[in-house]
Structure formats: structure tokens, C-alpha cells
PDB file of C-alpha atoms in Angstrom:
ATOM      1  CA  MET A   1      81.193 110.112  89.513  1.00  0.00           C
ATOM      2  CA  LYS A   2      77.999 112.177  89.380  1.00  0.00           C
ATOM      3  CA  LEU A   3      78.367 115.423  91.319  1.00  0.00           C
ATOM      4  CA  ASN A   4      75.955 118.247  91.886  1.00  0.00           C
ATOM      5  CA  LYS A   5      77.698 121.530  91.102  1.00  0.00           C
ATOM      6  CA  LEU A   6      77.755 123.902  94.079  1.00  0.00           C
ATOM      7  CA  ILE A   7      80.296 126.550  92.996  1.00  0.00           C
ATOM      8  CA  ASP A   8      81.431 126.744  89.379  1.00  0.00           C
ATOM      9  CA  GLU A   9      84.888 127.677  88.107  1.00  0.00           C
ATOM     10  CA  LYS A  10      84.007 131.275  87.220  1.00  0.00           C
ATOM     11  CA  LYS A  11      82.470 131.993  90.616  1.00  0.00           C
ATOM     12  CA  LEU A  12      85.494 130.412  92.348  1.00  0.00           C
ATOM     13  CA  ASP A  13      87.955 132.438  90.309  1.00  0.00           C
ATOM     14  CA  ASN A  14      86.084 135.709  90.888  1.00  0.00           C
ATOM     15  CA  ARG A  15      85.868 135.197  94.647  1.00  0.00           C
ATOM     16  CA  ILE A  16      89.525 134.188  94.922  1.00  0.00           C
ATOM     17  CA  GLU A  17      90.463 137.368  93.034  1.00  0.00           C
ATOM     18  CA  GLU A  18      88.411 139.383  95.547  1.00  0.00           C
ATOM     19  CA  LEU A  19      90.025 137.580  98.494  1.00  0.00           C
ATOM     20  CA  ALA A  20      93.505 138.325  97.126  1.00  0.00           C
ATOM     21  CA  TYR A  21      92.580 142.005  96.891  1.00  0.00           C
ATOM     22  CA  GLU A  22      91.163 142.021 100.458  1.00  0.00           C
ATOM     23  CA  ILE A  23      94.283 140.352 101.829  1.00  0.00           C
ATOM     24  CA  ASP A  24      96.630 142.714  99.954  1.00  0.00           C
ATOM     25  CA  LYS A  25      94.668 145.672 101.281  1.00  0.00           C
ATOM     26  CA  TYR A  26      94.800 144.361 104.860  1.00  0.00           C
ATOM     27  CA  TYR A  27      98.576 143.743 104.872  1.00  0.00           C
ATOM     28  CA  ASN A  28      99.245 147.014 103.019  1.00  0.00           C
ATOM     29  CA  GLY A  29     102.841 146.291 102.030  1.00  0.00           C
ATOM     30  CA  GLU A  30     103.866 144.207 105.063  1.00  0.00           C
ATOM     31  CA  ASN A  31     105.560 140.863 104.474  1.00  0.00           C
ATOM     32  CA  ILE A  32     103.730 137.665 105.419  1.00  0.00           C
ATOM     33  CA  VAL A  33     104.258 133.952 105.811  1.00  0.00           C
ATOM     34  CA  ALA A  34     101.371 132.228 104.059  1.00  0.00           C
ATOM     35  CA  ILE A  35     100.831 128.726 105.442  1.00  0.00           C
ATOM     36  CA  CYS A  36      98.935 126.278 103.254  1.00  0.00           C
ATOM     37  CA  VAL A  37      97.180 123.506 105.156  1.00  0.00           C
ATOM     38  CA  LEU A  38      97.706 120.322 103.156  1.00  0.00           C
ATOM     39  CA  ASN A  39      96.270 118.506 101.341  1.00  0.00           C
ATOM     40  CA  GLY A  40      92.921 120.138 100.727  1.00  0.00           C
ATOM     41  CA  ALA A  41      94.010 123.775 100.464  1.00  0.00           C
ATOM     42  CA  ALA A  42      96.739 123.197  97.856  1.00  0.00           C
ATOM     43  CA  PHE A  43      94.695 124.319  94.820  1.00  0.00           C
ATOM     44  CA  PHE A  44      93.152 127.244  96.694  1.00  0.00           C
ATOM     45  CA  ALA A  45      96.482 128.408  98.153  1.00  0.00           C
ATOM     46  CA  THR A  46      98.171 128.235  94.758  1.00  0.00           C
ATOM     47  CA  ASN A  47      95.481 130.238  92.976  1.00  0.00           C
ATOM     48  CA  LEU A  48      95.106 132.736  95.824  1.00  0.00           C
ATOM     49  CA  THR A  49      98.800 133.479  96.255  1.00  0.00           C
ATOM     50  CA  LEU A  50      99.338 133.836  92.497  1.00  0.00           C
ATOM     51  CA  LYS A  51      96.738 136.629  92.528  1.00  0.00           C
ATOM     52  CA  MET A  52      98.191 138.394  95.575  1.00  0.00           C
ATOM     53  CA  LYS A  53     100.717 141.219  95.389  1.00  0.00           C
ATOM     54  CA  THR A  54     101.780 140.953  99.044  1.00  0.00           C
ATOM     55  CA  LYS A  55     105.430 139.956  99.512  1.00  0.00           C
ATOM     56  CA  MET A  56     105.317 136.503 101.078  1.00  0.00           C
ATOM     57  CA  LYS A  57     107.002 133.283 101.937  1.00  0.00           C
ATOM     58  CA  LEU A  58     104.912 130.183 101.336  1.00  0.00           C
ATOM     59  CA  GLU A  59     105.087 127.321 103.813  1.00  0.00           C
ATOM     60  CA  PHE A  60     103.119 124.104 104.259  1.00  0.00           C
ATOM     61  CA  LEU A  61     101.837 122.043 107.128  1.00  0.00           C
ATOM     62  CA  LYS A  62      99.566 119.078 107.350  1.00  0.00           C
ATOM     63  CA  ILE A  63      97.004 118.150 109.966  1.00  0.00           C
ATOM     64  CA  SER A  64      93.923 115.996 109.704  1.00  0.00           C
ATOM     65  CA  SER A  65      90.958 114.924 111.772  1.00  0.00           C
ATOM     66  CA  TYR A  66      89.030 113.151 109.009  1.00  0.00           C
ATOM     67  CA  GLN A  67      88.624 109.484 108.340  1.00  0.00           C
ATOM     68  CA  GLY A  68      86.420 108.855 105.329  1.00  0.00           C
ATOM     69  CA  LYS A  69      83.494 111.291 105.386  1.00  0.00           C
ATOM     70  CA  GLU A  70      83.534 112.248 109.071  1.00  0.00           C
ATOM     71  CA  SER A  71      85.760 114.114 111.483  1.00  0.00           C
ATOM     72  CA  THR A  72      87.093 111.825 114.198  1.00  0.00           C
ATOM     73  CA  GLY A  73      87.630 114.725 116.599  1.00  0.00           C
ATOM     74  CA  ILE A  74      91.249 113.615 116.975  1.00  0.00           C
ATOM     75  CA  ILE A  75      93.724 115.912 115.250  1.00  0.00           C
ATOM     76  CA  LYS A  76      96.859 114.330 113.836  1.00  0.00           C
ATOM     77  CA  LYS A  77      99.851 116.461 112.888  1.00  0.00           C
ATOM     78  CA  TYR A  78     101.773 115.069 109.929  1.00  0.00           C
ATOM     79  CA  LEU A  79     103.962 117.997 108.853  1.00  0.00           C
ATOM     80  CA  ASP A  80     104.834 121.009 110.993  1.00  0.00           C
ATOM     81  CA  ILE A  81     106.540 124.341 110.414  1.00  0.00           C
ATOM     82  CA  ASP A  82     109.734 125.420 112.187  1.00  0.00           C
ATOM     83  CA  ASP A  83     109.269 127.879 115.055  1.00  0.00           C
ATOM     84  CA  GLU A  84     111.766 130.320 113.539  1.00  0.00           C
ATOM     85  CA  LYS A  85     109.723 130.638 110.335  1.00  0.00           C
ATOM     86  CA  VAL A  86     106.740 131.862 112.366  1.00  0.00           C
ATOM     87  CA  LYS A  87     108.306 133.874 115.194  1.00  0.00           C
ATOM     88  CA  ASN A  88     107.546 137.631 114.893  1.00  0.00           C
ATOM     89  CA  GLN A  89     105.936 137.133 111.481  1.00  0.00           C
ATOM     90  CA  ASN A  90     102.535 138.013 110.040  1.00  0.00           C
ATOM     91  CA  ILE A  91     100.939 134.620 109.449  1.00  0.00           C
ATOM     92  CA  LEU A  92      98.133 133.934 106.986  1.00  0.00           C
ATOM     93  CA  ILE A  93      96.714 130.430 107.347  1.00  0.00           C
ATOM     94  CA  ILE A  94      95.202 129.262 104.064  1.00  0.00           C
ATOM     95  CA  GLU A  95      92.654 126.504 104.688  1.00  0.00           C
ATOM     96  CA  ASP A  96      90.199 124.698 102.438  1.00  0.00           C
ATOM     97  CA  ILE A  97      87.267 124.521 104.881  1.00  0.00           C
ATOM     98  CA  VAL A  98      86.350 125.319 108.459  1.00  0.00           C
ATOM     99  CA  ASP A  99      83.841 122.665 109.438  1.00  0.00           C
ATOM    100  CA  THR A 100      83.541 121.812 113.152  1.00  0.00           C
ATOM    101  CA  GLY A 101      86.261 124.363 113.936  1.00  0.00           C
ATOM    102  CA  ARG A 102      88.273 121.881 115.990  1.00  0.00           C
ATOM    103  CA  SER A 103      91.190 121.585 113.543  1.00  0.00           C
ATOM    104  CA  MET A 104      91.461 125.346 113.059  1.00  0.00           C
ATOM    105  CA  SER A 105      91.261 125.966 116.794  1.00  0.00           C
ATOM    106  CA  TYR A 106      94.041 123.429 117.331  1.00  0.00           C
ATOM    107  CA  LEU A 107      96.133 124.978 114.559  1.00  0.00           C
ATOM    108  CA  LEU A 108      95.723 128.509 115.916  1.00  0.00           C
ATOM    109  CA  GLU A 109      96.750 127.405 119.419  1.00  0.00           C
ATOM    110  CA  HIS A 110      99.705 125.481 117.985  1.00  0.00           C
ATOM    111  CA  LEU A 111     100.968 128.427 115.915  1.00  0.00           C
ATOM    112  CA  LEU A 112     100.413 130.982 118.707  1.00  0.00           C
ATOM    113  CA  LYS A 113     102.940 129.033 120.795  1.00  0.00           C
ATOM    114  CA  LYS A 114     105.529 129.890 118.123  1.00  0.00           C
ATOM    115  CA  ASN A 115     105.117 133.641 118.897  1.00  0.00           C
ATOM    116  CA  PRO A 116     103.964 135.135 115.587  1.00  0.00           C
ATOM    117  CA  LYS A 117     103.413 138.871 115.235  1.00  0.00           C
ATOM    118  CA  ASP A 118      99.875 138.284 113.917  1.00  0.00           C
ATOM    119  CA  ILE A 119      97.718 135.387 112.681  1.00  0.00           C
ATOM    120  CA  LYS A 120      94.842 135.638 110.226  1.00  0.00           C
ATOM    121  CA  VAL A 121      92.739 132.840 108.748  1.00  0.00           C
ATOM    122  CA  CYS A 122      91.679 132.620 105.112  1.00  0.00           C
ATOM    123  CA  SER A 123      89.335 129.755 104.319  1.00  0.00           C
ATOM    124  CA  LEU A 124      87.774 128.985 100.976  1.00  0.00           C
ATOM    125  CA  LEU A 125      84.704 127.433 102.596  1.00  0.00           C
ATOM    126  CA  SER A 126      82.886 127.454 105.915  1.00  0.00           C
ATOM    127  CA  LYS A 127      80.133 125.126 107.155  1.00  0.00           C
ATOM    128  CA  PRO A 128      78.645 127.124 110.038  1.00  0.00           C
ATOM    129  CA  SER A 129      75.913 124.519 110.607  1.00  0.00           C
ATOM    130  CA  ARG A 130      78.594 122.047 111.768  1.00  0.00           C
ATOM    131  CA  ARG A 131      80.560 124.417 114.002  1.00  0.00           C
ATOM    132  CA  GLU A 132      81.405 123.052 117.445  1.00  0.00           C
ATOM    133  CA  VAL A 133      84.297 125.395 118.255  1.00  0.00           C
ATOM    134  CA  ASP A 134      84.004 129.084 117.450  1.00  0.00           C
ATOM    135  CA  VAL A 135      86.890 130.296 115.297  1.00  0.00           C
ATOM    136  CA  LYS A 136      87.249 133.594 113.503  1.00  0.00           C
ATOM    137  CA  ILE A 137      87.667 133.420 109.746  1.00  0.00           C
ATOM    138  CA  ASP A 138      89.189 136.721 108.659  1.00  0.00           C
ATOM    139  CA  PHE A 139      88.929 136.133 104.905  1.00  0.00           C
ATOM    140  CA  LEU A 140      86.166 133.795 103.722  1.00  0.00           C
ATOM    141  CA  GLY A 141      85.324 132.581 100.253  1.00  0.00           C
ATOM    142  CA  PHE A 142      81.900 130.983 100.692  1.00  0.00           C
ATOM    143  CA  GLU A 143      79.542 129.556 103.287  1.00  0.00           C
ATOM    144  CA  VAL A 144      78.240 126.156 102.221  1.00  0.00           C
ATOM    145  CA  PRO A 145      75.505 123.815 103.453  1.00  0.00           C
ATOM    146  CA  ASP A 146      76.230 120.589 105.297  1.00  0.00           C
ATOM    147  CA  ARG A 147      77.079 118.438 102.287  1.00  0.00           C
ATOM    148  CA  PHE A 148      80.039 116.188 101.490  1.00  0.00           C
ATOM    149  CA  ILE A 149      82.132 118.529  99.312  1.00  0.00           C
ATOM    150  CA  ILE A 150      84.258 117.174  96.450  1.00  0.00           C
ATOM    151  CA  GLY A 151      86.466 118.895  93.878  1.00  0.00           C
ATOM    152  CA  TYR A 152      88.848 121.868  93.797  1.00  0.00           C
ATOM    153  CA  GLY A 153      91.095 120.248  96.398  1.00  0.00           C
ATOM    154  CA  PHE A 154      88.402 118.327  98.285  1.00  0.00           C
ATOM    155  CA  ASP A 155      88.644 114.564  97.916  1.00  0.00           C
ATOM    156  CA  ASP A 156      86.224 111.716  98.309  1.00  0.00           C
ATOM    157  CA  GLU A 157      86.583 109.186 101.126  1.00  0.00           C
ATOM    158  CA  GLU A 158      89.253 107.325  99.123  1.00  0.00           C
ATOM    159  CA  GLY A 159      91.400 110.391  98.353  1.00  0.00           C
ATOM    160  CA  PHE A 160      90.340 110.920  94.732  1.00  0.00           C
ATOM    161  CA  PHE A 161      88.746 113.755  92.716  1.00  0.00           C
ATOM    162  CA  ARG A 162      90.679 116.718  94.172  1.00  0.00           C
ATOM    163  CA  ASN A 163      91.415 117.800  90.587  1.00  0.00           C
ATOM    164  CA  ILE A 164      87.821 118.547  89.603  1.00  0.00           C
ATOM    165  CA  PRO A 165      87.929 122.281  88.698  1.00  0.00           C
ATOM    166  CA  TYR A 166      84.726 123.230  90.531  1.00  0.00           C
ATOM    167  CA  ILE A 167      83.185 122.501  93.942  1.00  0.00           C
ATOM    168  CA  GLY A 168      80.511 119.860  93.943  1.00  0.00           C
ATOM    169  CA  TYR A 169      78.711 117.609  96.352  1.00  0.00           C
ATOM    170  CA  ARG A 170      76.855 114.351  96.331  1.00  0.00           C
TER     171      ARG A 170
END
């Protein structure tokens, strides 16, 4: 597959290192529950949390609104997190991309019902040109143009190519 390179491995690694530092500084010794949104954020969450010094528990959940290349606008929950793991905890959502904002808005509302102490959002990418629902991204890697992103956790419409070590588009 021919991809145009958008963000190379070195730039990714440097920015993730900076994000880890920013997050550590923000939490300043407090414990957190880091929640990786599967499947796309798996590579990002792994690399980010390995660079962080904050004491954390790592949990996973899975939601999706995509079918092929486009968001359907319908959010499906495939894997949830127990209420007790979130209640009175500092939550850091680790997401691959905030696109329309609908999925993140849904996720924030869903997790707020579980009574966390605090919720922050860390997203590797943001596509502000596609935003339909305003959501706050507390820790952001990069803003990207409206392109179909592939690599570093992002798959093609058939579910392949997540393991490309850089972020590309076609």
C-alpha cells in the first residue's frame, strides 16, 4: 500500500514523550486510571504509559462509530469498564483521534455517570475540520487535516495496517 507520510516515527516519539511529561506534571503524584479506547489507541496508549511516571492502573474499553471510512453517527459499545474501577478516581482517557467529537462526547457522558473524581482526555490526533460536537482535549498530540489516516494504530477500511510505525494517509 502506498501511503503519504504525515507524521514520522521520530516526531511521534518526541511528541509522546512531551505528552507523558505534561500528564505527569498535571497529576503531580496522584494516582490515575488510564483508559485506553480500543482498538485504535492501543499503540499510542502503550507508548505513552511506558513513558509516564504517574502511578496508574490501565483499563480498556471499546466503542466504535465507524464503518469503513466514515462515521455512521451511531456509537456501539463493545467492551465497558466496571463502575467501581472509575468511581472517585482520576480518569485519563487515551484516544487515537477526536474526529466529529460524537464518540468522545458519548464516552465522557458515559464515564461521568460512574462518578469519577476527574476526567481528562488525551488524544494523539484531532481533526478540528470535522468537529460536530465540541469536546475538550486536555492533552493533544497533533492536529491533522481531513484525510483518511492509516498506521500507528489506525487501520484501513478492512482492519489492516495498524502496525505501520508512522502516521500516513492516502
